[in-house]
């Protein structure tokens, strides 16, 4: 084989990390030739007493500069490790108690189960009042008291506040277990955000339709520009259509007739485009149906749109695997709570209990802090596993299953949040549905009135209040630890944007994970023990 040709083959060989894969059957002749030559060279090396070892400028698979991204084997190892933990715990329980599992948490799942099912159905059904009310707001004459701009927005806002307060109070009044309370509260928050998005988006469309109808008599109609939303082609959005100024200039040059006809026509087109879905199959108000509302409740998104991209068919194998994985994760979460979290918290509560202390042996502040620190250390690893499993069960399996059932095509529920270098990046990537809702209905709605900085603070404030409500329902305590920790993310983000820290990705990612793992066990210990 000519040396020049061999050198060319070695130059064309990939230098980054990767793996040998068989070439496809429809590969071009050039790829087939390269593969054949490589096989010949390897065959010749095997026949040599001292085979030639190829050394090249390559990096390891874990190197940040590597092109290798397939770590599915470690994902499998994660599940194998959890299976080993579950089997070991079950064998230990059989040895100690004669039963494979403890039943303290398992028994909570069946307490007042029918109460939970009926209340949850009533909660979801009570949100459906949005549809008939929006039909009423749409039918109201322009400028009337029951239009969305006049009274509809106030009516729906008051209803949402009263609705949320009522369904938060129901679990407390019925004295449910904390497991039922957590499920009910989280589902209530989800339905609240869906209801809010449905109300305000359709309210905006009802006012847009009234403007379009008013242009049938252009002399008295408003000619204010139509706001355009940011798109990939227009990331900053615009105040009015770029064609509007062109139409206005063209109309002004007309010598005869109505000089503003082109401007009115362009405004009509902008308003009609606003009332039509981006896909183009549905136009407001044909979306105001019960089927559309029920579909939105089932779709794995919190932001309402007239129409969503859909898949052609349900992948039943994928759906069944996600359902099985959901129950598997719940099973593992229960085992972790029973075996590692609950015993540590019970032991710490007993050691800090005032009833067990005597006047001769009081508990000093240092001893209490040591008990707290020991409890936090015992909870670090269990809470890290709990956090990862909760992430998987919600964003990969539950949302994925609902996406499969509803043919919902957009499965982007999270990004690579595990590579986050600051809390702002984490908030954008770990929970895309909630981030999209807050950005659309809180941040973007408030920024024109109070500015970018205050809008960011308001967004974090609302998110922190929501997390504090969840913790209060779980622990029956209103302490504010979670609220404070989440609001502290803002000054931490400002610190990470300084020139001394910004750009140091490995350091920032390590700090993110340390604060995440430590923060979860710290907050839980504070709520339970303090």
XYZ file of C-alpha atoms in Angstrom:
530
model
C 0.000 0.000 0.000
C 1.504 3.399 -0.940
C 2.720 5.421 2.003
C 1.004 8.576 0.756
C -2.375 6.838 0.614
C -1.852 5.377 4.120
C -0.998 8.816 5.452
C -4.166 10.224 3.894
C -6.262 7.525 5.556
C -4.718 8.278 8.949
C -5.381 11.989 8.517
C -9.054 11.315 7.709
C -9.426 9.115 10.801
C -11.470 10.955 13.507
C -9.232 12.477 16.156
C -11.899 13.171 18.799
C -13.277 10.650 21.233
C -15.843 8.325 19.754
C -16.654 4.692 19.089
C -16.379 2.282 16.174
C -19.744 1.722 14.546
C -20.683 -0.312 11.454
C -21.234 1.748 8.354
C -24.822 1.888 7.058
C -25.819 -0.117 4.016
C -26.493 3.031 1.992
C -23.144 4.673 2.788
C -21.408 6.478 -0.092
C -18.490 4.722 -1.835
C -15.928 7.022 -0.182
C -17.026 5.918 3.288
C -16.996 2.249 2.236
C -13.457 2.607 0.872
C -12.183 4.179 4.085
C -13.790 1.447 6.190
C -12.307 -1.291 3.985
C -8.813 0.197 4.223
C -9.044 0.467 8.011
C -10.067 -3.192 8.241
C -7.137 -4.198 6.020
C -4.661 -2.251 8.125
C -5.977 -3.780 11.350
C -5.755 -7.265 9.789
C -2.144 -6.642 8.813
C -1.325 -5.442 12.342
C -2.766 -8.606 13.875
C -0.348 -10.696 11.804
C 2.674 -8.733 13.046
C 4.660 -9.846 16.062
C 4.572 -6.289 17.436
C 1.441 -4.635 15.987
C 1.740 -0.943 15.273
C -0.096 1.203 17.810
C -1.650 4.317 16.387
C -1.013 7.406 18.484
C -2.875 10.582 17.620
C -3.908 13.885 19.156
C -7.097 12.698 20.917
C -8.874 13.556 24.164
C -10.639 11.334 26.700
C -14.386 10.828 26.691
C -14.823 12.914 29.857
C -12.698 15.778 28.561
C -14.703 19.008 28.079
C -13.361 19.206 24.508
C -14.582 15.724 23.611
C -17.312 15.241 21.024
C -18.507 12.122 22.803
C -21.927 12.611 24.356
C -23.351 9.112 24.804
C -23.372 8.284 28.534
C -26.406 6.023 28.421
C -24.413 3.292 30.143
C -24.059 5.453 33.245
C -27.819 6.035 33.149
C -28.281 2.259 33.209
C -25.744 2.007 36.037
C -27.773 4.551 38.015
C -30.829 2.300 37.851
C -28.804 -0.805 38.649
C -27.437 0.944 41.740
C -30.919 1.896 42.873
C -32.105 -1.675 42.325
C -29.233 -2.959 44.482
C -30.163 -0.442 47.193
C -33.832 -1.527 47.098
C -33.018 -5.251 47.212
C -30.529 -4.761 50.052
C -33.066 -2.757 52.061
C -35.753 -5.373 51.519
C -33.435 -8.210 52.630
C -32.496 -6.250 55.752
C -36.163 -5.653 56.561
C -36.936 -9.357 56.158
C -34.126 -10.146 58.597
C -35.264 -7.544 61.165
C -39.062 -7.632 60.879
C -39.964 -10.610 58.706
C -41.485 -8.314 56.072
C -39.725 -6.977 52.960
C -40.888 -3.393 53.468
C -41.864 -0.991 56.187
C -45.432 0.259 55.961
C -45.346 3.648 57.659
C -45.396 5.673 54.422
C -47.097 3.037 52.279
C -50.124 3.164 54.569
C -50.477 6.919 54.004
C -51.291 6.391 50.325
C -54.615 4.693 51.066
C -55.932 6.992 53.828
C -59.062 8.848 52.616
C -58.209 7.944 49.021
C -61.799 8.463 47.825
C -61.864 11.890 49.466
C -58.780 12.809 47.454
C -60.222 11.487 44.179
C -63.534 13.330 44.573
C -61.913 16.591 45.697
C -59.372 16.475 42.877
C -62.102 15.950 40.285
C -64.128 18.827 41.768
C -61.052 21.063 41.744
C -60.374 20.443 38.060
C -64.075 20.764 37.160
C -64.365 24.104 38.979
C -61.666 25.562 36.735
C -63.881 24.957 33.690
C -65.973 28.016 34.577
C -63.401 29.893 32.477
C -64.959 28.733 29.213
C -68.567 29.963 29.685
C -67.302 33.208 31.196
C -65.083 33.834 28.187
C -68.004 33.232 25.891
C -69.839 35.881 27.915
C -66.900 38.317 27.694
C -66.661 37.796 23.943
C -70.395 38.374 23.431
C -70.323 41.644 25.399
C -70.427 44.769 23.215
C -67.189 46.685 22.726
C -66.647 49.095 25.606
C -69.195 47.294 27.797
C -68.696 46.444 31.444
C -68.364 42.703 30.771
C -65.658 42.866 28.135
C -62.288 41.399 29.093
C -60.580 44.787 29.292
C -63.298 46.366 31.434
C -64.584 43.781 33.897
C -63.568 40.344 32.664
C -59.965 40.565 33.812
C -61.005 41.665 37.299
C -63.663 38.951 37.567
C -61.298 36.152 36.581
C -58.480 37.461 38.811
C -60.750 37.543 41.869
C -62.099 34.093 41.028
C -58.573 32.664 40.743
C -57.563 34.040 44.147
C -60.671 32.686 45.876
C -60.378 29.389 43.988
C -56.755 28.904 45.094
C -57.465 29.786 48.736
C -60.396 27.361 48.867
C -58.562 24.360 47.425
C -55.502 24.965 49.578
C -57.722 24.960 52.668
C -59.644 21.787 51.747
C -56.874 19.288 52.694
C -56.392 21.023 56.064
C -60.106 21.046 56.816
C -60.460 17.354 55.915
C -57.271 16.474 57.850
C -55.568 14.581 55.061
C -52.170 12.951 55.288
C -49.179 14.910 54.014
C -48.867 12.680 50.940
C -52.433 13.492 49.856
C -51.877 17.171 50.641
C -48.738 17.326 48.495
C -50.460 15.689 45.524
C -53.526 17.921 45.841
C -51.476 21.085 46.237
C -49.167 20.388 43.305
C -52.105 19.525 41.055
C -53.920 22.655 42.231
C -50.890 24.788 41.315
C -50.720 23.187 37.879
C -54.429 23.760 37.186
C -54.164 27.341 38.501
C -51.393 28.160 36.022
C -53.309 26.492 33.203
C -56.472 28.408 34.111
C -54.583 31.704 34.307
C -52.937 31.174 30.926
C -56.248 30.142 29.329
C -58.051 33.161 30.774
C -55.553 35.856 29.913
C -54.646 34.589 26.460
C -58.280 34.176 25.392
C -59.080 37.522 26.987
C -56.405 39.122 24.837
C -57.841 37.382 21.761
C -61.360 38.582 22.553
C -60.150 42.193 22.624
C -58.205 41.617 19.412
C -61.328 40.288 17.701
C -63.305 43.350 18.815
C -60.617 45.593 17.306
C -60.797 43.675 14.043
C -64.595 44.012 13.935
C -64.340 47.723 14.664
C -62.211 48.211 11.544
C -65.323 47.503 9.491
C -65.966 51.190 10.245
C -62.401 52.618 10.005
C -63.361 56.187 10.815
C -64.117 55.472 14.460
C -61.801 52.500 15.001
C -58.534 52.626 16.889
C -55.424 52.441 14.721
C -52.979 51.576 17.462
C -50.318 49.106 16.260
C -50.565 45.392 16.954
C -47.909 44.049 19.323
C -45.908 41.228 17.802
C -44.482 38.456 19.966
C -40.809 37.434 19.859
C -40.044 34.700 17.356
C -36.811 32.953 16.293
C -36.689 35.324 13.311
C -37.623 38.336 15.439
C -36.214 37.594 18.935
C -36.909 41.041 20.396
C -40.446 41.357 19.032
C -41.728 44.657 17.658
C -44.258 47.324 18.387
C -45.968 46.996 15.043
C -45.731 45.006 11.850
C -42.688 45.987 9.748
C -45.075 46.274 6.782
C -47.211 48.896 8.568
C -44.805 51.816 8.021
C -44.417 50.817 4.381
C -48.192 50.713 3.954
C -48.578 54.080 5.664
C -45.975 55.698 3.402
C -47.532 54.181 0.312
C -50.984 55.394 1.305
C -49.757 58.943 1.957
C -48.508 59.205 -1.623
C -51.877 58.399 -3.128
C -53.364 61.442 -4.805
C -56.934 60.247 -5.010
C -59.200 58.094 -2.816
C -58.649 57.245 0.832
C -54.924 57.734 1.570
C -54.943 55.338 4.522
C -56.561 52.297 2.891
C -53.283 50.379 2.776
C -52.597 51.122 6.429
C -56.045 49.867 7.439
C -55.625 46.745 5.313
C -52.271 45.990 6.936
C -53.747 46.523 10.405
C -56.578 44.108 9.572
C -54.029 41.536 8.413
C -51.995 41.910 11.629
C -55.088 41.493 13.797
C -56.315 38.490 11.815
C -52.885 36.884 12.099
C -53.000 37.395 15.864
C -56.326 35.524 16.006
C -54.977 32.558 14.037
C -52.754 29.837 15.453
C -49.128 29.756 14.215
C -49.869 26.388 12.588
C -52.808 27.975 10.764
C -55.569 25.415 11.266
C -57.654 27.121 13.977
C -58.798 30.724 14.340
C -60.359 32.357 17.402
C -63.178 31.919 18.523
C -63.474 28.376 17.135
C -61.169 27.257 19.974
C -63.769 28.131 22.645
C -65.082 24.577 22.947
C -65.204 22.011 25.726
C -63.054 19.619 23.704
C -60.351 22.264 23.335
C -60.381 23.091 27.058
C -60.217 19.427 28.095
C -57.388 18.852 25.646
C -55.449 21.774 27.136
C -55.918 20.387 30.658
C -54.386 17.080 29.552
C -51.558 18.508 27.440
C -48.184 18.671 29.272
C -47.866 22.443 29.059
C -48.861 25.408 31.223
C -49.046 28.002 28.436
C -52.233 28.044 26.391
C -52.138 28.179 22.609
C -54.998 27.788 20.169
C -53.224 24.867 18.535
C -50.199 22.674 19.283
C -48.003 20.523 17.034
C -49.118 16.888 17.203
C -47.681 13.465 16.487
C -49.414 11.115 14.088
C -49.907 8.145 16.431
C -49.321 6.928 19.979
C -46.151 4.935 20.570
C -47.711 2.338 22.862
C -44.402 0.751 23.832
C -43.034 4.126 24.879
C -46.253 4.974 26.746
C -46.334 1.692 28.687
C -42.653 1.956 29.575
C -43.172 5.483 30.964
C -46.174 4.353 33.025
C -44.160 1.447 34.448
C -41.200 3.756 35.150
C -43.512 6.186 36.987
C -44.661 3.542 39.454
C -41.108 2.226 39.715
C -39.828 5.661 40.698
C -42.605 6.066 43.273
C -41.651 2.661 44.694
C -37.988 3.712 44.983
C -38.899 7.102 46.451
C -40.952 5.384 49.134
C -38.116 3.005 50.005
C -35.624 5.890 50.266
C -38.017 7.813 52.513
C -38.776 4.791 54.704
C -35.202 3.544 55.069
C -33.014 6.643 55.037
C -34.932 9.913 55.463
C -37.650 9.174 58.001
C -35.430 7.292 60.525
C -32.879 10.126 60.558
C -35.559 12.766 61.137
C -37.334 10.711 63.834
C -34.060 10.095 65.670
C -33.136 13.787 65.563
C -36.622 14.809 66.751
C -36.352 12.492 69.744
C -32.919 13.792 70.665
C -34.157 17.374 70.493
C -37.512 16.715 72.171
C -38.012 18.909 75.278
C -40.029 16.139 76.965
C -37.021 13.835 77.097
C -34.707 16.448 78.574
C -34.308 16.997 82.287
C -33.186 19.958 84.301
C -30.011 18.105 85.257
C -29.129 17.346 81.638
C -30.328 20.227 79.486
C -29.486 20.367 75.824
C -26.972 23.083 75.081
C -26.969 25.174 71.926
C -23.787 23.484 70.730
C -25.290 20.024 71.195
C -28.440 21.057 69.310
C -26.330 22.374 66.442
C -24.352 19.139 66.363
C -27.567 17.109 66.157
C -28.752 19.338 63.322
C -25.422 19.023 61.489
C -25.412 15.244 61.912
C -28.958 14.989 60.577
C -28.083 17.118 57.572
C -25.079 14.904 56.806
C -27.219 11.746 57.001
C -29.755 13.246 54.602
C -27.339 14.482 51.922
C -27.223 11.357 49.783
C -30.900 10.304 50.242
C -32.130 13.746 49.272
C -29.864 13.839 46.222
C -31.417 10.556 45.054
C -34.889 11.850 45.892
C -34.308 14.998 43.863
C -33.099 13.024 40.830
C -35.998 10.570 41.020
C -38.581 13.351 41.387
C -37.072 15.043 38.335
C -37.283 11.825 36.320
C -40.791 10.875 37.390
C -42.230 14.322 36.606
C -40.361 15.655 33.592
C -39.425 12.457 31.801
C -42.140 9.933 32.637
C -45.376 11.689 33.711
C -45.133 14.566 31.232
C -43.851 12.193 28.580
C -46.797 9.848 29.139
C -49.325 12.697 28.852
C -47.543 13.939 25.735
C -47.890 10.474 24.221
C -51.580 10.219 25.155
C -52.454 13.664 23.749
C -50.167 13.364 20.680
C -48.316 16.430 22.020
C -45.254 16.727 19.785
C -43.082 19.157 21.783
C -41.305 17.000 24.373
C -38.807 19.694 25.431
C -39.633 19.643 29.150
C -36.057 20.237 30.346
C -32.577 21.025 29.081
C -29.181 19.969 30.422
C -29.708 21.631 33.791
C -27.084 19.338 35.348
C -24.447 21.478 33.615
C -25.808 24.698 35.150
C -23.269 27.254 36.283
C -25.683 29.574 38.096
C -29.207 29.545 39.488
C -30.608 31.661 36.666
C -29.493 29.054 34.155
C -30.916 26.286 36.346
C -34.311 28.013 36.590
C -34.462 28.228 32.791
C -33.493 24.637 32.068
C -34.689 22.276 34.775
C -38.427 23.046 34.523
C -39.187 24.409 31.072
C -43.043 24.411 31.429
C -43.000 26.522 34.612
C -40.219 28.739 33.278
C -42.205 29.373 30.093
C -45.304 30.242 32.139
C -43.451 32.650 34.438
C -41.661 34.277 31.530
C -44.876 34.731 29.557
C -47.415 35.653 32.245
C -45.262 37.233 34.965
C -41.966 38.536 33.613
C -43.115 39.671 30.147
C -46.401 41.011 31.552
C -44.706 43.132 34.219
C -41.516 44.226 32.423
C -43.139 47.004 30.332
C -44.499 48.577 33.531
C -41.679 48.147 36.074
C -38.562 47.384 34.057
C -36.386 44.316 33.575
C -34.757 44.204 37.031
C -37.964 44.547 39.043
C -39.738 42.089 36.749
C -37.025 39.539 37.526
C -37.462 40.112 41.260
C -41.248 39.757 40.989
C -40.848 36.500 39.052
C -38.523 35.020 41.671
C -40.814 36.301 44.430
C -43.879 34.519 43.031
C -41.888 31.331 42.506
C -40.534 31.486 46.065
C -44.039 31.989 47.497
C -45.260 28.930 45.609
C -42.431 26.777 46.966
C -43.054 28.052 50.503
C -46.738 27.104 50.258
C -45.732 23.564 49.293
C -43.346 23.264 52.249
C -45.957 24.680 54.629
C -48.484 22.064 53.514
C -45.978 19.223 53.957
C -44.689 20.225 57.387
C -47.723 22.156 58.728
C -45.256 24.941 59.560
C -44.833 28.403 58.082
C -41.160 29.183 58.616
C -39.971 30.864 55.420
C -36.713 28.909 55.101
C -37.427 27.864 51.516
C -38.569 31.370 50.611
C -35.365 32.910 51.964
C -33.122 30.351 50.272
C -34.762 30.881 46.900
C -34.611 34.667 47.110
C -30.922 34.389 48.005
C -30.381 33.024 44.516
C -30.604 36.563 43.125
C -27.544 38.001 44.934
C -25.693 34.735 44.257
C -26.396 35.145 40.532
C -25.142 38.746 40.694
C -21.954 37.521 42.370
C -21.454 34.848 39.721
C -21.671 37.479 37.002
C -18.596 39.298 38.300
C -15.371 39.042 36.322
C -13.670 37.029 39.066
C -16.141 34.146 38.862
C -17.859 34.409 35.482
C -16.530 31.995 32.879
C -15.172 29.435 35.362
C -17.636 26.741 34.356
C -16.251 23.843 36.347
C -16.020 25.846 39.569
C -19.520 27.279 39.153
C -21.015 23.880 38.327
C -19.374 22.320 41.395
C -20.712 25.165 43.546
C -24.168 24.678 42.029
C -24.241 20.965 42.864
C -22.856 21.484 46.369
C -25.465 24.121 47.143
C -28.204 21.958 45.609
C -27.337 18.827 47.591
C -26.688 20.710 50.833
C -29.695 23.001 50.446
C -32.259 20.201 50.123
C -31.239 18.398 53.319
C -30.706 21.699 55.154
C -34.184 23.022 54.361
C -35.848 19.719 55.274
C -33.972 19.518 58.592
C -34.852 23.101 59.484
C -38.560 22.646 58.745
C -38.823 19.398 60.671
C -36.546 20.096 63.647
C -36.754 23.849 64.197
